[in-house]
Every structure is written in C-alpha cells, then in structure tokens.
CSV table of C-alpha atoms in Angstrom, one decimal:
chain,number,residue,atom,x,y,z
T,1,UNK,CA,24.6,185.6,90.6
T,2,UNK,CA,28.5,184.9,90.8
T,3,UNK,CA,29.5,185.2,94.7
T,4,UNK,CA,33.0,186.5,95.1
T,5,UNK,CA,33.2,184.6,98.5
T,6,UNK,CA,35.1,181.8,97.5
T,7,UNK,CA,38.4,181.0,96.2
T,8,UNK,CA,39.2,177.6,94.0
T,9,UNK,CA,40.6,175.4,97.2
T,10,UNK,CA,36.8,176.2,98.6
T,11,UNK,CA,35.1,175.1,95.5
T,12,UNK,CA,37.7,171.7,95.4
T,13,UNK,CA,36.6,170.9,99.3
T,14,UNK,CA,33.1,171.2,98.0
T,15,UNK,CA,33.5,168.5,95.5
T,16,UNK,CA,35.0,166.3,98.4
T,17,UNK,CA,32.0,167.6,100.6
T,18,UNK,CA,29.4,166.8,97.7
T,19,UNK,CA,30.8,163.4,97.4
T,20,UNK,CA,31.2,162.2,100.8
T,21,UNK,CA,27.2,163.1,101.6
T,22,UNK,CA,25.9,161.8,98.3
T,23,UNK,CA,27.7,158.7,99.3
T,24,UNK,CA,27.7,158.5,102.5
T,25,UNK,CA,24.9,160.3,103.9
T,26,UNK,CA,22.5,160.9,102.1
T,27,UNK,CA,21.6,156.6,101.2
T,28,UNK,CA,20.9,156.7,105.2
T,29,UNK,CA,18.1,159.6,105.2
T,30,UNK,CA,15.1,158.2,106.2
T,31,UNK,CA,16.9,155.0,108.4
T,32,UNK,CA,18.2,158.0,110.6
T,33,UNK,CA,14.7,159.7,110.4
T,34,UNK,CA,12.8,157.2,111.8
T,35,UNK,CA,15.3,156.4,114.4
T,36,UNK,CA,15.8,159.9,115.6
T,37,UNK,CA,19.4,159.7,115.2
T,38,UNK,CA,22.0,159.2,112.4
T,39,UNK,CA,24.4,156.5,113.1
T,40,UNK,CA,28.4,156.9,114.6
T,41,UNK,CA,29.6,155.1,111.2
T,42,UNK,CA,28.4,158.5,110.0
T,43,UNK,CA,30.4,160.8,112.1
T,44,UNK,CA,33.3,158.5,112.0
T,45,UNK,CA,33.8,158.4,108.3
T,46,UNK,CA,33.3,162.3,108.3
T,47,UNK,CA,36.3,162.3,110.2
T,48,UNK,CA,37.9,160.1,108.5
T,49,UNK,CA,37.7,162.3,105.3
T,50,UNK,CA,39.1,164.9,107.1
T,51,UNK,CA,35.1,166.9,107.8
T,52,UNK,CA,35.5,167.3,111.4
T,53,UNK,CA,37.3,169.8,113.1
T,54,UNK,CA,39.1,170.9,109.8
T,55,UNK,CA,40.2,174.3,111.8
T,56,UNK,CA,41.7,172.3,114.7
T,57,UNK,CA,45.5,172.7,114.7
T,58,UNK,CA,47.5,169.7,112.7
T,59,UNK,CA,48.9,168.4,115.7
T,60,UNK,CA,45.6,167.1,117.1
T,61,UNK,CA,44.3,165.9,114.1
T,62,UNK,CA,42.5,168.6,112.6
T,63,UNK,CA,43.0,170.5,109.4
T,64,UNK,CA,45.0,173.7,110.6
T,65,UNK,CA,42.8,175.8,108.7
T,66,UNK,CA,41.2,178.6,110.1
T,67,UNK,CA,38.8,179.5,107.5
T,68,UNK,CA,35.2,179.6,108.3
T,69,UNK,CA,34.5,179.6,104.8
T,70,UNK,CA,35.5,175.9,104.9
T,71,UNK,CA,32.9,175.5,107.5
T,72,UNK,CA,30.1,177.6,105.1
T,73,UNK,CA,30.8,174.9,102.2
T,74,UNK,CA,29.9,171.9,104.4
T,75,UNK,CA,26.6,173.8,106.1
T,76,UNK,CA,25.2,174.7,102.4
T,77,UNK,CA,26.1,171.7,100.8
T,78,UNK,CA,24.2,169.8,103.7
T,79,UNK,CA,21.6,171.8,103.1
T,80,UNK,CA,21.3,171.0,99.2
T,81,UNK,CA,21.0,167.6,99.9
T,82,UNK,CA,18.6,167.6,102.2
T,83,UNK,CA,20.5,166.0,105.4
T,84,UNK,CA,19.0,168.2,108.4
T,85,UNK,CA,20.1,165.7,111.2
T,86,UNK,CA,23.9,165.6,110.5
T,87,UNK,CA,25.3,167.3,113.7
T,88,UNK,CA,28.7,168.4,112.4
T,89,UNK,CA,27.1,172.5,112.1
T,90,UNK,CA,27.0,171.6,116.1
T,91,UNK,CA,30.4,170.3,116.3
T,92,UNK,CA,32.4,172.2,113.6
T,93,UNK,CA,31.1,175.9,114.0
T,94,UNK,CA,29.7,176.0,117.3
T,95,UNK,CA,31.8,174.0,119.5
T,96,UNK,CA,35.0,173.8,118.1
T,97,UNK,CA,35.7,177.6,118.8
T,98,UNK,CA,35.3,176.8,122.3
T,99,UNK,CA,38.0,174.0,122.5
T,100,UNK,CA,40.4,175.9,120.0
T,101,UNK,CA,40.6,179.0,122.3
T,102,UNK,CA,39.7,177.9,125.7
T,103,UNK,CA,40.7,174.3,126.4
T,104,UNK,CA,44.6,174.2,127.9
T,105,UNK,CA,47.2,172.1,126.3
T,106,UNK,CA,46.2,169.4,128.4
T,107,UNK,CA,42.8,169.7,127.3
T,108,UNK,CA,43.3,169.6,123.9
T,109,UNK,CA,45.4,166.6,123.8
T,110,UNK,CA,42.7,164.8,125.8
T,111,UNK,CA,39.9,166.0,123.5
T,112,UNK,CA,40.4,166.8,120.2
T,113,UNK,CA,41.9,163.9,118.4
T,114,UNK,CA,39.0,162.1,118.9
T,115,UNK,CA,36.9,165.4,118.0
T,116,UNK,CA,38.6,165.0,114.6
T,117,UNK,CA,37.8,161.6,114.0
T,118,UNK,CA,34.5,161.4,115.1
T,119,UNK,CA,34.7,159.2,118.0
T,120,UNK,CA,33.7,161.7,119.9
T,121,UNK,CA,30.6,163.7,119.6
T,122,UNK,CA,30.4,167.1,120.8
T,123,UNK,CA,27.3,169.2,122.2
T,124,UNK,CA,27.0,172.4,124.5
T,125,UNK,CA,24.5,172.4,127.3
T,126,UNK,CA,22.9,176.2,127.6
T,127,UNK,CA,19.0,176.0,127.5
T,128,UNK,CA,17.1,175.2,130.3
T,129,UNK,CA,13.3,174.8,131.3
T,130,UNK,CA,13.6,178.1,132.8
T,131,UNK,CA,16.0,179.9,130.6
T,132,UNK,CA,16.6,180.2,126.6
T,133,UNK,CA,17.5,183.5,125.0
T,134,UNK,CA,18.2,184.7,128.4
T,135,UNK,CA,21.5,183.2,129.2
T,136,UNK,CA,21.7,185.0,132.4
T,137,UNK,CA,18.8,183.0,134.1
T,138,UNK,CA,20.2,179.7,133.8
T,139,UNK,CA,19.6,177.8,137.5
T,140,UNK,CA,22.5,174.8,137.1
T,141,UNK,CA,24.7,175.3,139.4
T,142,UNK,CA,28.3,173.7,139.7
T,143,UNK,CA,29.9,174.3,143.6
T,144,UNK,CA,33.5,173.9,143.9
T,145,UNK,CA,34.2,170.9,146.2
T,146,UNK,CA,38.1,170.5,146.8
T,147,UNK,CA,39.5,169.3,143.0
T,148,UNK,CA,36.2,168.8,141.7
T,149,UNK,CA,32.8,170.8,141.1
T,150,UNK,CA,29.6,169.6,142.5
T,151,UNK,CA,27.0,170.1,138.8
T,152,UNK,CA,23.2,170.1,139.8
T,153,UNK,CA,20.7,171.2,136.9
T,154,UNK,CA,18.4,170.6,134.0
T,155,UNK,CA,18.9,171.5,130.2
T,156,UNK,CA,16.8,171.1,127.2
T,157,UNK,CA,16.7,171.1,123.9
T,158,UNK,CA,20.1,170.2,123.3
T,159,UNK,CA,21.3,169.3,120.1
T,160,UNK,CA,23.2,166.2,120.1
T,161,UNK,CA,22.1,165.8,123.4
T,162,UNK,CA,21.8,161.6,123.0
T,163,UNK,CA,25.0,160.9,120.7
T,164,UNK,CA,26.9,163.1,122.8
T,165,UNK,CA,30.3,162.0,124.6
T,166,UNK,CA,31.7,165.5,125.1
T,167,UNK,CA,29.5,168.4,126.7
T,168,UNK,CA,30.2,172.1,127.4
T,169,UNK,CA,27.6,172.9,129.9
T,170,UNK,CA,27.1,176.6,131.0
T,171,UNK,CA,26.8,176.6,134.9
T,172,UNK,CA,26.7,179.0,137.8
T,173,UNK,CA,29.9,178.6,140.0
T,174,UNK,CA,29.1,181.3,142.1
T,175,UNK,CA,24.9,182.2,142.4
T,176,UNK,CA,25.2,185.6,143.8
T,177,UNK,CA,27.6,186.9,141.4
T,178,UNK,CA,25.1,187.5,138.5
T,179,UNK,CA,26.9,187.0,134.6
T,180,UNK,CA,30.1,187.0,136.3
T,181,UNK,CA,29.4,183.8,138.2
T,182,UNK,CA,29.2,181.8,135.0
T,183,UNK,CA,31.4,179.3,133.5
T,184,UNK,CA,32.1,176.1,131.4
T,185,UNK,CA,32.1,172.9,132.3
T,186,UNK,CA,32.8,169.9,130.1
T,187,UNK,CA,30.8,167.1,131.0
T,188,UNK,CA,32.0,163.5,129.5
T,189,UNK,CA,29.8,160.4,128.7
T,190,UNK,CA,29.6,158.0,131.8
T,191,UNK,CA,30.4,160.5,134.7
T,192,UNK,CA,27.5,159.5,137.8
T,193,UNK,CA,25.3,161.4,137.7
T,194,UNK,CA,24.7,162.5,134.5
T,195,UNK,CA,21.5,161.4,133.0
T,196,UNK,CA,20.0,161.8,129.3
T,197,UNK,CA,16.5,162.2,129.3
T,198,UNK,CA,14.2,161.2,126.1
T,199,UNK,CA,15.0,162.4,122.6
T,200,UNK,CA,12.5,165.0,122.0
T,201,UNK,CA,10.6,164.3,119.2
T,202,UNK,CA,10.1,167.7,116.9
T,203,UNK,CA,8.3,168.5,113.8
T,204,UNK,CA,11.2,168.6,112.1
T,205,UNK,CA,15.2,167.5,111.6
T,206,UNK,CA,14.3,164.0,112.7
T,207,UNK,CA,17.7,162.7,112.5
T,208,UNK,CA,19.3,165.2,115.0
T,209,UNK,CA,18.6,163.9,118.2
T,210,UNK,CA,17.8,166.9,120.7
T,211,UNK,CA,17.3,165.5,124.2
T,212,UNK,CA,16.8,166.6,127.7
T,213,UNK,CA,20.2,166.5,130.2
T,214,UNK,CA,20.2,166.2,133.8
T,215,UNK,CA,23.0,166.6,136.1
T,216,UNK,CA,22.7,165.1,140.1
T,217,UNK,CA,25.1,165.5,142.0
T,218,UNK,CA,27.8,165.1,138.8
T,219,UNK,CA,31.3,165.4,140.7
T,220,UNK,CA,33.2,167.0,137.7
T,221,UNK,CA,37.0,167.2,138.1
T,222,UNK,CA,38.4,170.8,138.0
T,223,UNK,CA,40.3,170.2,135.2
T,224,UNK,CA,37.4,169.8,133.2
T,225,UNK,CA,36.9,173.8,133.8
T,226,UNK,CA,37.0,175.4,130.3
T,227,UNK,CA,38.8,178.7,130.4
T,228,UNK,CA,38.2,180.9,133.8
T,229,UNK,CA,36.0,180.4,136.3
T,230,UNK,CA,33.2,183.2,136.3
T,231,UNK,CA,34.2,184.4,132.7
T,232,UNK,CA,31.7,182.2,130.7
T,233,UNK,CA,29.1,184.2,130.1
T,234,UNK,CA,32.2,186.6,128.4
T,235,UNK,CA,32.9,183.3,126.1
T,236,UNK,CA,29.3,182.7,125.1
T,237,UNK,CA,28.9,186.0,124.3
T,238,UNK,CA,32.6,186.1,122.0
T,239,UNK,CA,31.3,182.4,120.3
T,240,UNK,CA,27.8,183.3,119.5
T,241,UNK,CA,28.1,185.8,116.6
T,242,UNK,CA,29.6,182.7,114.7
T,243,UNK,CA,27.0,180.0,115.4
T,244,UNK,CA,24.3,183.4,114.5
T,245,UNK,CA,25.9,183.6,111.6
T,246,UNK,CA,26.1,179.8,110.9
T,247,UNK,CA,22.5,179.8,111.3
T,248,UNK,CA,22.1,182.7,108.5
T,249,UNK,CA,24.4,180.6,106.0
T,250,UNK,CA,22.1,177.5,106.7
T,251,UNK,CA,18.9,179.7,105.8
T,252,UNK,CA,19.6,181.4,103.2
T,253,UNK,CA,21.2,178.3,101.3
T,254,UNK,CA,17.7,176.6,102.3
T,255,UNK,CA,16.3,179.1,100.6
T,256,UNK,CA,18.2,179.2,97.7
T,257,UNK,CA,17.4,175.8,97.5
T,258,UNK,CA,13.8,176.2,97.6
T,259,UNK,CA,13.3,178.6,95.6
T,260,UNK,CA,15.1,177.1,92.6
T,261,UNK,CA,13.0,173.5,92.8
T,262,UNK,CA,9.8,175.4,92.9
T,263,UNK,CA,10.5,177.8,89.9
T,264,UNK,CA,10.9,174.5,88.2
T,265,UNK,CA,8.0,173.0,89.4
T,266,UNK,CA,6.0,176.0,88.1
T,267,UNK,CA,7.6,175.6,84.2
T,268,UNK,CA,6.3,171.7,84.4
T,269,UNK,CA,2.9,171.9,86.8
T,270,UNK,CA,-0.1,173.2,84.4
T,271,UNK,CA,-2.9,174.5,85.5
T,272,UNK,CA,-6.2,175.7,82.7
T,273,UNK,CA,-3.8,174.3,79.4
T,274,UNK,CA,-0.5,176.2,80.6
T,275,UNK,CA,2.5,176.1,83.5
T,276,UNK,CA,1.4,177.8,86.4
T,277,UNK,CA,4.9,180.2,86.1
T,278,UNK,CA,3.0,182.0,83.2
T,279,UNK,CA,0.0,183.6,85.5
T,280,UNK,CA,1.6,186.8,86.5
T,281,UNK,CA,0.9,186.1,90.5
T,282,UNK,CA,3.1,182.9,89.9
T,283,UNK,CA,5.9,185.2,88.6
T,284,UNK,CA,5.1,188.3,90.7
T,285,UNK,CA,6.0,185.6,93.6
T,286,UNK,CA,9.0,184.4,91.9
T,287,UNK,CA,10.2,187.1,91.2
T,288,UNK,CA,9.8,188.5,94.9
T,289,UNK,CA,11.7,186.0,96.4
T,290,UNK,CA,14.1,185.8,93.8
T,291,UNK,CA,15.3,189.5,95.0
T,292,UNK,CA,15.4,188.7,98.3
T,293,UNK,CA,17.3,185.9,98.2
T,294,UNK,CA,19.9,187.5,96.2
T,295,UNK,CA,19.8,190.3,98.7
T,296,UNK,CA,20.1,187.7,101.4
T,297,UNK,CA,22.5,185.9,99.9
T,298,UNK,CA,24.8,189.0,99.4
T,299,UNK,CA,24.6,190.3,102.8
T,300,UNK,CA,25.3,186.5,103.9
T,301,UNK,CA,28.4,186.4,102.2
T,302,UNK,CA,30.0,190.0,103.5
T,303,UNK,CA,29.5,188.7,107.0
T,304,UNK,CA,31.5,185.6,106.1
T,305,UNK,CA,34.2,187.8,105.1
T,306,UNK,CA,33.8,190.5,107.6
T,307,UNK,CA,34.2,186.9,110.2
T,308,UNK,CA,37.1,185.8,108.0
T,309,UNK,CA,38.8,188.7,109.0
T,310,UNK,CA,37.5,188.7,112.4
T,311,UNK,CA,35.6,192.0,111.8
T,312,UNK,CA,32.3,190.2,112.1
T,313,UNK,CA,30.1,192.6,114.8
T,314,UNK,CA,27.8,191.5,117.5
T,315,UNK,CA,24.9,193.6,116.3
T,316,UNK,CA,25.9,192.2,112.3
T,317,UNK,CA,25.9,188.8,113.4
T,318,UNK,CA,22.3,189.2,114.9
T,319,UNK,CA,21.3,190.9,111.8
T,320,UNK,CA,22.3,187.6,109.6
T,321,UNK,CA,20.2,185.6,111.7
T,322,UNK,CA,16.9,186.7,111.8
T,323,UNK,CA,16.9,188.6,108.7
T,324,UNK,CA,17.7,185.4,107.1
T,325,UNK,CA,16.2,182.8,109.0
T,326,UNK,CA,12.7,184.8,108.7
T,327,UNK,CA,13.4,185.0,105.0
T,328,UNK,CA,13.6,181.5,104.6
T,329,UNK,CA,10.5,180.9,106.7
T,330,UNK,CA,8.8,183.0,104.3
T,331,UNK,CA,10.5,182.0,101.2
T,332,UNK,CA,9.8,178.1,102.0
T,333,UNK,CA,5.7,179.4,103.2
T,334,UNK,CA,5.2,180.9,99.3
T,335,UNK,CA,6.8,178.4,97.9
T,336,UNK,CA,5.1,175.6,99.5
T,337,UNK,CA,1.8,177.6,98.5
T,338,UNK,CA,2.8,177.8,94.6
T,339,UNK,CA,3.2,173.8,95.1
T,340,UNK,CA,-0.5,173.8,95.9
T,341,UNK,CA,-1.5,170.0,97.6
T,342,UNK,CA,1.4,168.3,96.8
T,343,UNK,CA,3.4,170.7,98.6
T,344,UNK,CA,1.6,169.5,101.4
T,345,UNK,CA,3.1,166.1,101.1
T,346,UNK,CA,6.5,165.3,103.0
T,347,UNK,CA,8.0,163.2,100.1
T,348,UNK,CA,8.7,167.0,98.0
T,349,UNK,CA,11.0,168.7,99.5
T,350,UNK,CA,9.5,171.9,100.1
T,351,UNK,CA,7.7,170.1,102.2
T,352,UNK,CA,10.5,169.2,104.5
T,353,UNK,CA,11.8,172.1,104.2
T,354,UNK,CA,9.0,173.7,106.0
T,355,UNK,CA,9.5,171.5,109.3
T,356,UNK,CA,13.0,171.2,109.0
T,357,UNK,CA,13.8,175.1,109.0
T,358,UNK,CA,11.1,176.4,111.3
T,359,UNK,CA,13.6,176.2,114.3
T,360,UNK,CA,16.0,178.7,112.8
T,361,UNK,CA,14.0,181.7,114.0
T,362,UNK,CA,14.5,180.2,118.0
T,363,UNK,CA,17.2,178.3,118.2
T,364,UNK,CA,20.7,180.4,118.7
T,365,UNK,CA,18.5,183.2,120.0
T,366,UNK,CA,15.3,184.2,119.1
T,367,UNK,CA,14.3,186.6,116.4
T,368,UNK,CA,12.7,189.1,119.0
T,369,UNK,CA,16.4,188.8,121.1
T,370,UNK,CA,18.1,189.5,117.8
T,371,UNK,CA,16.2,192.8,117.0
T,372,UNK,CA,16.8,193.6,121.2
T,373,UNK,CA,20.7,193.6,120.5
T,374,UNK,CA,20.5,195.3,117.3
T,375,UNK,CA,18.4,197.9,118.7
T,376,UNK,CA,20.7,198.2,121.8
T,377,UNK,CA,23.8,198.4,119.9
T,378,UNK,CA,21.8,202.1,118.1
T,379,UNK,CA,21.9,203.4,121.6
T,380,UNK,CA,18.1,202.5,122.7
C-alpha cells in the first residue's frame, strides 16, 4: 500500500536514519543485550548525525524542525532493524516536548545543547510502586524549602532510568491540593540524594535499561521547576497523546515487520511436499492480518497528520495506542504460531518480537485506561 504520509525530505532523513543504525547500531545488538544497556558512543554519535532533538530550535543545537513525522521515521526504522533498547523514542518524542514548551530560556540554554549531542540522556520519572496509569496517586512529594524543593519518593519502571543525566520527575508540591498540586521537577545526575536502584531485568528490550529511582531528601534548586508549580498534571496530560501515539507508530511498524518475514517464511518452510502458505489456514491467517495491518497502518498515519497539524485528540490518541499495540500483540502471537518450533527460538525474529513488544499494551497507559478515556470522552 502507498502511504501518502510522507514527503521526499522524510524519505531522504530515512536513508540517513537507515544508515546510521545499520552502521552504528545495529553491529552492537547483542553487546548492549547482555549488558542491559547500549553504550554513550551510541547516543553520542546519534547526535552527532543530527538524530537527537532534531525539533529543538537551531540555536541550541537541534534541527528547528517541528515535524513529528521526522520523529515517525526514526521510531519505524528502529523497529525494522530490530534495535528495541535505543532510548532516543524516550528522548526525542516523549521528553523533548517538555523542554521545548516548558523549560525558560535559561533552561534551555543549560539543557538542550547537550540534549542534542547526546551527552546528556534524558528520562521522565512518573510510575511508582503505588501508582501507574493513575497519575493522580503518585506519593513523591517535593516541599518548597526557601530557593530549593525538598524531593522524597520512589519511581519504577523508568526508562532510561540508569543512563540518565536529566530527569523530569512528576511530584506533589502541595499534598492536599489533589491534580492541582502536581508539578515537574528536573532532577540532574549527581544531586545527594538521588539514588538509582538495579536495572530491572524484563523479558524483553534488553538493551533499554529501565531502573528503579529513589529520591531522599534531594534538595532541588527552584530553578529546576519545569513550567508552574501545581500545573503538571495539566502538562502530562497536553504531552501524552504524543508519546500514545509514538507508541501506536512503534506497533504497528513491528507489525508490519512481522508479518512480512513470516509470509516469507511460509513460501520457503514445507510441510507434507509443499510451503506451508499453500494450506488455506496458512493463508486464511495471512490474509487476516494482512487487513488489519493495512487498516492499522492507515489509521496510524491520519493521526500523524491530524498531530502534524496539531489536531491530534485526547480520545484519538488513546485509540492509536491500544488498538495498535494489541494488534501487534496478536499479529506477532499468529505469526510466531505459523513459525511452528523455530518460532520459539530467540535467534528469529518473531521471536523477539514477542518479548520485545509485550510492554506496549502497559507502558504509556494501559489498554483498559485507554478504552476508560475513550469511553469517557462519548459522555459515559
């Protein structure tokens, strides 16, 4: 199917995209696997081909281009290469829009030259032990003390979370005022107090180090506030749709994926003196999923342009994620299952496919929070 999404400067950046992680990331796969973390070379010579922070104004380094469908080209060809633990998604989609329209002048001077070269490494601090889809149950607490705020609290599962020299953490500044006694916090590498627990080790993406943070007694200078005090739960709630809908462009480009390297595998794997594709439940399957990935992939790309025009909806946003991350959960399932045994085995791909994209139906809210806010935004 030709997608109308892109024009020829998106398909050029791909080719610098698709050459900068065949050469440079891609050789380091299973080195950053089995240390649970891909290496700051990495992130420094993303930056030093212009990958990081390409929406960031000129003057700080970035790319002064505003275009998320920049940011869609990285995530899928990331995705067809296989590199899960890469965390510019994190940096680029997800926390960039937080520095871009929050951070003061000040800030950004401080902050994002290094966020384009990759010297610093960005993460944001939401989930807790207590608290996930539910943003409004977070316990960390951050007390104004004269030109500084006193951060106390636990988060987990944060992406990132080890490599880290920059974190936005979502704290409670005033604990009686419900939502509105929310707000951002950035945390830097080497403030007392601040302590990274163990990398969590996960079925799957490996090389993205997720880790536990803990915050005693961190004594965080009020000019590390991000925006206004008691408005962040308004910012998560403005910044989310976009890393929902990165999320969506990331599954259904898995699946896409998928879906073509086992349709090959059935032409080539025989089974009683002829390819498995020619039993009509192979192609029944195939054909399936070959519908609703085209459906998927349709819907995908209308919310990229609906965001490029900033028209992108809450309730849209939540749509693109779970319809699509459950679609590539199932897609990857069948597909693994038409691979028979050797699907089984984590040197195909389908294989890693499984662990690696298991997580997009939690992480960035849940599947059953996603169907809450549609259903809420229909009037029930």
């Amino acid at each position: 199917m030709r997608r109308e999404l892109f024009e020829p400067e998106h398909e050029a950046f791909r080719e610098t995209v698709r050459t900068f992680v065949t050469k440079e990331l891609v050789p380091h796969l299973q080195e950053w696997e089995d240390a649970g973390q891909v290496s700051r070379e990495a992130w420094r010579a993303a930056g030093a081909q212009g990958l990081l922070g390409f929406a960031v104004d000129d003057e700080f380094g970035g790319g002064g281009v505003d275009d998320f469908r920049f940011n869609v080209v990285f995530d899928e060809e990331l995705v067809n290469a296989g590199v899960s633990g890469f965390g510019s998604p994190l940096h680029n989609d997800i926390v960039a829009p937080y520095l871009m329209k929050l951070a003061n002048d000040e800030q950004k001077q401080r902050w994002l030259p290094a966020f384009c070269s990759g010297e610093l490494i960005s993460a944001i601090a939401m989930t807790e032990p207590g608290a996930g889809s539910d943003l409004q149950g977070i316990r960390t607490t951050a007390i104004r003390d004269g030109d500084e705020y006193v951060l106390n609290g636990q988060k987990t599962f944060i992406s990132n979370g080890i490599m880290s020299d920059l974190v936005i953490v979502v704290a409670r500044t005033d604990p009686d005022a419900g939502h509105q006694g929310i707000s951002l916090l950035v945390v830097e590498r080497g403030m007392p107090g601040f302590e990274r627990g163990r990398n969590l080790d996960k079925i799957g993406q490996k090389a993205q180090d997720t880790a536990e943070l803990f915050f005693n007694d961190v004594r965080v200078p009020a000019r590390n506030l991000l925006g206004e005090e008691g408005q962040g739960f308004v910012y998560l709630m403005q910044n989310l749709p976009q890393e929902r809908l990165s999320i969506g462009v990331a599954a259904i480009a898995s699946a896409t994926k998928i879906l073509g390297i086992t349709q090959e595998y059935c032409r080539e794997r025989t089974a009683f003196g002829r390819p498995i594709g020619k039993f009509q439940n192979t192609r029944f399957e195939l054909a399936e999923m070959a519908t609703e990935v085209q459906i998927g992939q349709v819907f995908a790309d209308r919310c990229v342009q609906d965001h490029v025009r900033g028209e992108l909806s809450i309730e849209h946003a939540a749509m693109a994620k779970w319809w699509l991350s459950e679609l590539n959960k199932r897609v990857v399932d069948r597909c693994l299952q038409l691979h028979g045994g050797f699907g089984y085995m984590t040197e195909y791909p389908v294989a890693k496919a499984y662990l690696d994209s298991r997580v997009q139906t939690i992480y960035g809210g849940t599947t059953e929070i996603m169907k809450e806010i549609i259903g809420r935004s229909m009037g029930f």
